[in-house]
Short mmCIF file of C-alpha atoms and ligand atoms in Angstrom, two decimals:
data_model
loop_
_atom_site.label_atom_id
_atom_site.label_comp_id
_atom_site.label_asym_id
_atom_site.label_seq_id
_atom_site.Cartn_x
_atom_site.Cartn_y
_atom_site.Cartn_z
CA MET A 247 79.82 123.19 103.25
CA THR A 248 78.50 120.80 100.50
CA PHE A 249 80.17 121.03 96.78
CA THR A 250 78.90 118.90 94.55
CA VAL A 251 80.23 118.36 90.91
CA PRO A 252 78.33 116.51 88.74
CA ALA A 253 79.32 113.55 87.80
CA ILE A 254 79.46 114.47 83.01
CA GLU A 255 78.93 110.85 81.40
CA THR A 256 79.92 111.45 78.10
CA PRO A 257 80.96 108.63 76.08
CA ASN A 258 85.03 109.86 76.69
CA THR A 259 84.73 109.17 80.36
CA LEU A 260 84.78 105.12 79.04
CA GLN A 261 87.66 105.99 76.30
CA ILE A 262 89.76 107.58 78.74
CA ARG A 263 89.77 104.53 80.81
CA LEU A 264 90.42 102.48 77.81
CA GLU A 265 93.08 104.21 76.49
CA ILE A 266 95.42 105.03 80.10
CA ARG A 267 94.35 100.47 80.33
CA ALA A 268 96.56 100.10 76.76
CA LEU A 269 99.57 101.89 79.02
CA GLN A 270 99.47 99.28 82.21
CA ALA A 271 102.13 97.39 80.22
CA GLN A 272 104.60 100.23 79.87
CA LEU A 273 103.29 101.43 83.73
CA VAL A 274 104.13 98.36 84.68
CA GLU A 275 107.47 98.06 82.61
CA TRP A 276 108.75 101.97 84.11
CA ARG A 277 108.16 100.60 87.38
CA ARG A 278 109.96 97.56 87.28
CA GLN A 279 112.94 99.22 85.95
CA LEU A 280 113.02 101.95 88.63
CA HIS A 281 112.26 99.44 91.20
CA GLN A 282 115.32 97.59 90.13
CA ARG A 283 117.04 100.38 90.68
CA PRO A 284 116.08 102.14 94.02
CA GLU A 285 118.20 105.76 95.26
CA LEU A 286 117.59 106.92 98.30
CA ALA A 287 117.20 110.83 99.28
CA PHE A 288 118.85 113.38 97.22
CA LYS A 289 120.58 110.36 95.42
CA GLU A 290 117.85 109.99 92.68
CA GLN A 291 120.26 110.18 90.03
CA ILE A 292 119.15 107.38 87.93
CA THR A 293 115.62 107.85 88.60
CA ALA A 294 115.86 111.36 87.69
CA GLN A 295 117.86 110.96 84.62
CA PHE A 296 115.65 108.13 83.66
CA ILE A 297 112.33 110.64 83.79
CA ALA A 298 114.17 113.36 81.74
CA GLN A 299 114.83 111.18 79.05
CA LYS A 300 111.25 110.28 78.49
CA LEU A 301 109.82 113.50 78.87
CA GLN A 302 112.69 114.43 76.79
CA GLU A 303 111.16 111.69 74.42
CA TRP A 304 108.53 112.65 74.38
CA GLY A 305 108.30 116.04 73.94
CA ILE A 306 107.07 117.29 76.72
CA GLU A 307 108.57 120.95 78.39
CA HIS A 308 110.75 119.85 81.23
CA GLN A 309 112.92 121.51 83.75
CA THR A 310 115.68 119.36 85.90
CA GLU A 311 117.93 119.44 89.36
CA ILE A 312 115.22 121.58 90.83
CA ALA A 313 116.49 120.58 95.38
CA LYS A 314 119.54 118.42 93.45
CA THR A 315 117.17 115.71 92.22
CA GLY A 316 113.39 117.09 91.32
CA ILE A 317 111.70 117.72 88.10
CA VAL A 318 108.63 119.63 87.11
CA ALA A 319 107.15 119.10 83.57
CA ILE A 320 104.69 121.54 82.15
CA ILE A 321 101.90 120.62 79.89
CA LYS A 322 99.16 122.92 78.21
CA GLY A 323 96.32 122.39 77.23
CA ASP A 324 94.49 123.70 73.58
CA ARG A 325 92.72 126.39 75.87
CA PRO A 326 93.67 128.57 78.85
CA GLY A 327 92.86 127.86 81.88
CA LYS A 328 93.73 126.54 85.79
CA VAL A 329 97.38 125.19 86.37
CA LEU A 330 97.31 122.74 88.66
CA ALA A 331 100.23 120.66 90.28
CA ILE A 332 100.69 116.80 89.91
CA ARG A 333 103.31 115.54 93.05
CA ALA A 334 105.09 112.39 92.48
CA ASP A 335 108.26 111.43 94.64
CA MET A 336 110.80 109.73 93.43
CA ASP A 337 113.24 108.34 97.07
CA ALA A 338 113.91 104.47 98.21
CA LEU A 339 114.99 103.32 101.66
CA PRO A 340 117.94 102.20 103.31
CA ILE A 341 116.05 98.52 103.24
CA GLN A 342 117.62 95.28 102.43
CA GLU A 343 114.75 93.63 99.61
CA ALA A 344 113.05 90.47 100.82
CA ASN A 345 111.35 89.69 97.74
CA GLU A 346 112.33 86.86 95.12
CA VAL A 347 110.92 88.46 92.54
CA PRO A 348 112.64 89.13 88.86
CA TYR A 349 113.02 92.93 88.93
CA ARG A 350 114.21 92.81 92.61
CA SER A 351 116.25 95.44 93.90
CA GLN A 352 119.90 95.38 92.37
CA HIS A 353 120.88 98.23 95.31
CA ASP A 354 122.16 96.93 98.15
CA GLY A 355 120.35 97.42 101.44
CA ILE A 356 118.30 99.83 98.86
CA MET A 357 114.68 99.25 97.82
CA HIS A 358 110.95 100.80 97.01
CA ALA A 359 109.86 99.94 100.44
CA CYS A 360 106.81 102.71 100.82
CA GLY A 361 105.84 102.46 96.38
CA HIS A 362 107.52 105.50 94.87
CA ASP A 363 108.12 103.58 92.14
CA GLY A 364 104.51 103.38 91.58
CA HIS A 365 104.20 106.66 92.02
CA VAL A 366 107.05 107.50 89.91
CA ALA A 367 105.27 105.57 86.72
CA ILE A 368 101.21 107.09 87.69
CA ALA A 369 103.22 110.18 86.98
CA LEU A 370 104.78 109.40 83.68
CA GLY A 371 102.49 107.82 82.34
CA THR A 372 100.17 110.77 83.10
CA ALA A 373 102.46 113.10 81.81
CA TYR A 374 102.67 111.26 78.69
CA TYR A 375 98.31 110.60 78.29
CA LEU A 376 97.87 114.45 78.59
CA SER A 377 100.71 114.72 76.31
CA GLN A 378 98.39 113.11 73.92
CA HIS A 379 95.76 114.94 75.01
CA ARG A 380 95.94 117.90 75.42
CA HIS A 381 92.35 119.21 73.26
CA THR A 382 91.05 117.22 76.29
CA PHE A 383 91.92 120.33 79.25
CA ASN A 384 91.53 123.34 79.91
CA GLY A 385 95.53 125.01 81.42
CA THR A 386 97.93 123.63 82.61
CA VAL A 387 99.27 120.78 84.43
CA LYS A 388 102.88 121.02 86.11
CA ILE A 389 104.03 117.82 86.88
CA ILE A 390 106.43 117.98 90.00
CA PHE A 391 108.63 115.07 90.59
CA GLN A 392 109.84 115.46 94.15
CA PRO A 393 112.74 114.08 95.92
CA ALA A 394 113.35 113.01 99.53
CA GLU A 395 110.61 112.57 100.96
CA GLU A 396 111.09 109.80 103.11
CA GLY A 397 113.40 112.76 104.79
CA PRO A 398 114.67 115.03 105.51
CA GLY A 399 112.38 116.59 102.64
CA GLY A 400 112.23 117.39 99.13
CA ALA A 401 109.00 119.37 99.08
CA LYS A 402 110.42 122.65 101.04
CA PRO A 403 113.56 122.89 98.71
CA MET A 404 111.26 122.68 95.71
CA ILE A 405 108.79 125.04 96.97
CA GLU A 406 111.68 127.36 97.79
CA ALA A 407 112.82 126.62 94.74
CA GLY A 408 109.76 128.35 92.79
CA VAL A 409 108.35 125.45 91.93
CA LEU A 410 105.31 126.74 92.38
CA LYS A 411 105.43 129.77 90.81
CA ASN A 412 105.84 131.53 86.85
CA PRO A 413 103.09 129.95 86.25
CA ASP A 414 101.82 130.30 89.58
CA VAL A 415 99.09 127.11 90.78
CA ASP A 416 96.31 127.21 91.87
CA ALA A 417 95.63 123.53 92.80
CA ILE A 418 97.85 120.46 93.86
CA ILE A 419 96.93 116.99 93.73
CA GLY A 420 98.57 114.09 94.63
CA LEU A 421 98.73 110.31 96.22
CA HIS A 422 100.17 107.39 97.73
CA LEU A 423 99.34 103.87 96.59
CA TRP A 424 98.17 102.82 99.73
CA ASN A 425 98.33 98.30 100.91
CA ASN A 426 95.90 99.66 104.68
CA LEU A 427 93.48 99.61 101.57
CA SER A 428 92.48 96.70 99.01
CA LEU A 429 93.13 97.71 95.73
CA GLY A 430 90.17 98.69 93.95
CA GLN A 431 90.09 101.11 97.31
CA ILE A 432 90.72 104.99 97.24
CA GLY A 433 91.03 106.68 100.02
CA VAL A 434 89.93 109.86 99.72
CA ARG A 435 89.65 112.51 103.09
CA SER A 436 89.03 116.20 103.63
CA GLY A 437 91.03 118.09 106.23
CA PRO A 438 94.34 116.15 108.01
CA LEU A 439 94.40 113.34 106.17
CA MET A 440 98.29 112.17 107.45
CA ALA A 441 100.01 113.57 110.75
CA ALA A 442 102.83 116.57 111.53
CA VAL A 443 106.09 114.41 112.11
CA GLU A 444 108.12 115.23 115.54
CA SER A 445 110.83 114.00 116.80
CA PHE A 446 113.33 114.23 119.85
CA HIS A 447 116.96 112.57 121.21
CA CYS A 448 117.42 113.71 124.96
CA THR A 449 120.65 112.94 127.32
CA ILE A 450 119.73 112.69 130.97
CA ASN A 451 123.04 113.85 133.05
CA GLY A 452 122.96 112.27 136.81
CA ARG A 453 125.96 111.07 138.54
CA GLY A 454 127.54 107.77 138.31
CA GLY A 455 128.26 105.22 141.00
CA HIS A 456 128.62 101.95 142.88
CA GLY A 457 125.54 100.09 142.34
CA ALA A 458 125.23 99.67 146.30
CA MET A 459 125.47 102.67 147.30
CA PRO A 460 122.41 104.57 145.39
CA HIS A 461 122.90 107.78 147.96
CA GLN A 462 126.05 108.91 146.38
CA THR A 463 124.89 108.94 143.23
CA VAL A 464 121.88 110.60 140.86
CA ASP A 465 120.05 107.39 138.96
CA SER A 466 120.10 108.78 135.25
CA ILE A 467 118.27 105.66 135.25
CA LEU A 468 115.90 105.85 137.66
CA ILE A 469 114.98 109.03 135.74
CA SER A 470 114.47 107.90 132.64
CA ALA A 471 112.06 105.43 133.55
CA GLN A 472 109.93 108.80 135.29
CA ILE A 473 110.22 110.52 132.51
CA VAL A 474 109.19 107.97 129.61
CA ASN A 475 106.27 107.91 131.61
CA ALA A 476 105.24 110.74 132.56
CA LEU A 477 105.47 111.45 129.01
CA GLN A 478 101.93 109.69 128.45
CA ALA A 479 100.45 112.22 130.01
CA ILE A 480 100.77 114.81 127.50
CA VAL A 481 98.75 112.97 125.50
CA ALA A 482 96.18 111.15 128.42
CA ARG A 483 96.27 115.09 130.25
CA ASN A 484 96.90 117.93 128.31
CA VAL A 485 95.95 116.73 124.68
CA ASN A 486 92.04 117.09 123.81
CA PRO A 487 91.12 114.02 123.73
CA LEU A 488 89.09 114.55 120.53
CA ASP A 489 92.43 115.34 119.06
CA ALA A 490 94.49 112.10 118.72
CA ALA A 491 98.23 112.47 119.23
CA VAL A 492 101.10 109.75 119.37
CA VAL A 493 104.35 110.42 122.20
CA THR A 494 106.36 107.68 121.33
CA VAL A 495 110.29 106.80 123.39
CA GLY A 496 111.85 105.06 120.94
CA GLU A 497 115.15 104.08 122.23
CA LEU A 498 117.10 104.77 125.66
CA HIS A 499 120.34 103.92 126.23
CA ALA A 500 122.07 103.48 129.25
CA GLY A 501 124.41 101.83 131.74
CA THR A 502 127.29 99.14 131.29
CA ALA A 503 126.76 96.79 134.05
CA ASN A 504 124.45 95.34 137.16
CA ASN A 505 126.29 96.91 139.80
CA VAL A 506 127.09 100.53 137.60
CA ILE A 507 124.44 103.21 138.60
CA ALA A 508 124.74 104.76 134.92
CA ASP A 509 125.90 108.32 135.19
CA SER A 510 124.13 109.74 131.76
CA ALA A 511 120.84 108.20 129.66
CA TRP A 512 119.91 108.58 126.03
CA MET A 513 116.06 108.52 124.63
CA SER A 514 115.07 109.83 121.44
CA GLY A 515 111.24 109.22 120.32
CA THR A 516 108.19 110.46 117.36
CA VAL A 517 105.80 113.12 117.89
CA ARG A 518 102.64 112.77 116.30
CA TYR A 519 99.40 114.97 115.74
CA PHE A 520 96.50 115.97 113.02
CA ASN A 521 95.83 119.59 114.63
CA PRO A 522 97.85 122.29 113.22
CA GLN A 523 97.01 124.22 116.55
CA LEU A 524 99.00 121.69 118.20
CA GLU A 525 102.70 122.93 116.59
CA ASP A 526 104.83 123.40 119.50
CA PHE A 527 102.50 122.17 121.98
CA ILE A 528 103.81 119.01 122.32
CA GLY A 529 107.80 120.04 122.22
CA GLU A 530 106.92 122.78 125.16
CA ARG A 531 104.98 119.89 127.76
CA CYS A 532 108.16 117.84 126.75
CA ASP A 533 110.69 120.42 127.55
CA ARG A 534 108.39 121.67 130.99
CA ILE A 535 108.23 117.75 132.14
CA ILE A 536 111.83 116.63 131.54
CA ALA A 537 113.31 119.55 133.24
CA GLY A 538 110.45 119.14 136.12
CA ILE A 539 112.20 115.64 136.59
CA CYS A 540 115.57 116.10 136.97
CA SER A 541 115.59 119.44 138.66
CA SER A 542 113.87 117.64 141.69
CA HIS A 543 117.00 114.58 140.76
CA GLY A 544 119.39 116.85 140.96
CA ALA A 545 120.20 116.15 136.96
CA THR A 546 120.74 118.15 134.35
CA TYR A 547 119.04 117.18 130.73
CA ASN A 548 119.93 118.26 127.33
CA LEU A 549 116.91 118.06 124.63
CA ASP A 550 116.48 118.54 120.62
CA TYR A 551 112.99 119.10 119.46
CA TRP A 552 112.37 118.68 115.29
CA GLN A 553 109.74 119.85 114.29
CA LEU A 554 109.76 117.37 110.64
CA TYR A 555 106.78 117.83 108.80
CA PRO A 556 103.39 119.84 109.33
CA ALA A 557 100.16 117.73 109.41
CA THR A 558 99.08 116.82 105.73
CA VAL A 559 95.63 118.80 105.53
CA ASN A 560 93.48 118.28 102.49
CA ASP A 561 90.82 121.45 101.58
CA PRO A 562 87.29 120.79 101.40
CA LYS A 563 86.46 121.72 98.07
CA ILE A 564 89.41 119.66 96.76
CA ALA A 565 89.09 117.30 98.75
CA GLU A 566 85.13 117.23 97.27
CA PHE A 567 86.00 116.90 93.50
CA VAL A 568 88.48 114.45 93.94
CA ARG A 569 86.27 112.47 95.43
CA SER A 570 83.65 112.82 93.64
CA VAL A 571 86.39 111.54 90.27
CA ALA A 572 86.60 108.78 92.70
CA LEU A 573 83.73 107.70 91.86
CA GLU A 574 83.88 107.46 88.47
CA VAL A 575 86.62 105.42 88.77
CA VAL A 576 86.03 102.72 91.00
CA GLU A 577 82.27 102.93 90.24
CA THR A 578 80.83 101.73 93.30
CA PRO A 579 80.55 104.16 96.58
CA LEU A 580 81.93 102.10 98.59
CA GLY A 581 84.99 101.38 96.64
CA VAL A 582 85.75 105.51 98.30
CA VAL A 583 86.48 105.46 101.55
CA PRO A 584 87.08 108.53 103.70
CA GLU A 585 87.91 106.55 106.90
CA CYS A 586 91.56 106.19 105.59
CA GLN A 587 93.21 109.04 108.04
CA THR A 588 96.34 107.81 109.14
CA MET A 589 99.63 108.77 111.35
CA GLY A 590 102.12 108.06 109.13
CA GLY A 591 103.63 111.60 107.79
CA GLU A 592 104.08 113.13 104.74
CA ASP A 593 106.23 116.41 103.60
CA MET A 594 103.42 116.03 100.75
CA SER A 595 102.07 118.44 103.84
CA PHE A 596 104.08 121.55 102.70
CA PHE A 597 103.05 122.07 99.72
CA LEU A 598 99.47 121.63 100.51
CA LYS A 599 100.42 124.45 102.87
CA GLU A 600 101.15 126.33 99.95
CA VAL A 601 98.22 125.58 98.46
CA PRO A 602 94.80 124.10 98.10
CA GLY A 603 94.96 120.58 97.56
CA CYS A 604 94.16 116.55 98.22
CA TYR A 605 96.93 114.12 98.91
CA PHE A 606 94.59 110.92 98.29
CA PHE A 607 95.32 106.71 98.53
CA VAL A 608 95.09 104.54 96.25
CA GLY A 609 94.37 100.48 97.17
CA ALA A 610 97.12 98.68 95.99
CA ALA A 611 97.52 95.51 98.29
CA ASN A 612 95.68 92.27 97.23
CA PRO A 613 96.05 89.75 99.51
CA ALA A 614 95.23 87.03 97.26
CA LYS A 615 98.45 87.78 95.85
CA ASN A 616 100.09 88.23 98.58
CA LEU A 617 100.49 91.62 98.30
CA ALA A 618 99.97 92.95 101.97
CA TYR A 619 102.33 93.44 103.49
CA PRO A 620 102.75 97.33 105.43
CA HIS A 621 105.14 100.14 103.99
CA HIS A 622 108.44 100.21 105.01
CA HIS A 623 108.52 96.03 105.19
CA PRO A 624 111.38 94.23 103.64
CA ASN A 625 108.72 92.08 101.91
CA PHE A 626 106.83 95.08 100.80
CA ASP A 627 105.00 94.89 97.06
CA PHE A 628 102.26 96.44 95.63
CA ASP A 629 99.21 94.76 92.74
CA GLU A 630 100.66 96.79 89.77
CA THR A 631 96.85 97.09 88.52
CA ALA A 632 97.12 100.44 90.74
CA LEU A 633 99.18 102.20 88.54
CA GLY A 634 96.88 102.59 85.53
CA ILE A 635 93.90 103.43 88.83
CA GLY A 636 96.45 106.17 90.04
CA VAL A 637 97.10 107.47 86.07
CA GLU A 638 93.33 107.37 85.95
CA MET A 639 92.80 109.59 88.95
CA PHE A 640 94.93 111.80 87.75
CA ALA A 641 93.85 112.36 84.15
CA ARG A 642 90.29 112.71 84.84
CA CYS A 643 91.25 115.18 87.57
CA VAL A 644 92.96 116.63 84.86
CA GLU A 645 90.38 116.82 82.74
CA ARG A 646 87.33 118.08 85.18
CA PHE A 647 89.69 120.48 86.47
CA SER A 648 88.22 123.37 85.03
CA GLU A 649 84.31 122.87 86.69
CA ILE A 650 85.87 124.08 90.02
CA SER A 651 85.68 127.92 90.34
NI1 LIG B 1653 104.99 106.70 100.96
#
């Protein structure tokens, strides 16, 4: 199916850019204030106060304390129309910031190392711009400030609290500032963008004993080694090679001395995939493989397996719409990058399971300014020029949303 949205060349398209550029210094200031006071999942109190105070100041209708620290702002255009939601996550990570910048984190051991401070600044900038330009769009915009994206996940409780209802949301968009793309690039993709995230813990119970008398024992380390190897066969031999998937054992702990056979071993891992049809499949395969190997050695096991976030899957029609908006913003077709899939996970996925929408990446890396560290790195930072690009993307999406039927 192809769906094209004609680009509208009016003086207004340039006007949006000029007005948003005028906001740039404000966006940077808000982002830096938030960066200095990062907060972990469901503890985003200062962040929520900061947001609510701005919304209050600008006379924007909003509701606070949704799923603990979440906020929803509502901005109505001058004419009736559909409801578009914009989602921004608010939380930081348990990382000690290594950057020596004037706006470095003042909270010990906590850092905005993923750019969610920028997401809040962009959403605030969008809210402010739209509240001043209600004549430029139809319908209603709901701006969802969501806690706890880094886990355990704030999207699901916000949906359960009804943020997609009353008025009912027709579509949702969201963005991530992205250091895997350069400043000036925008990553937009139809279909799966980010992976489903599952994780597991497993204890192998053998029978310990003397390292020189293995025949008297059930060696939990030998069994664990076989399990780690065999789990790789799930991706290699059970998943369709055209479907990308990952099974990673990230931790394996066992043993106390060189001459002791360990009584038990403990491992943990993460599983990623894009195809929603693999939901339940990989977890079941893990269980069968672990059960088979343990039983062949006379060991027992305890497997805890969690499905955390589903895959983040973009609606083709909304993705095409966002792509056409991105083309206006970056002004060069080469700047809009469809090859931007990642095995990282996102709880934006829960919103996209409820309503059609599109999650996209705004390139934020600038190696010339040493702003290209990966996300979740203690030196992570991004080129703040991307903040204005984010606002421009959202504002143009809102103003053109009524074109989608
Ligand atoms: Ni993030």
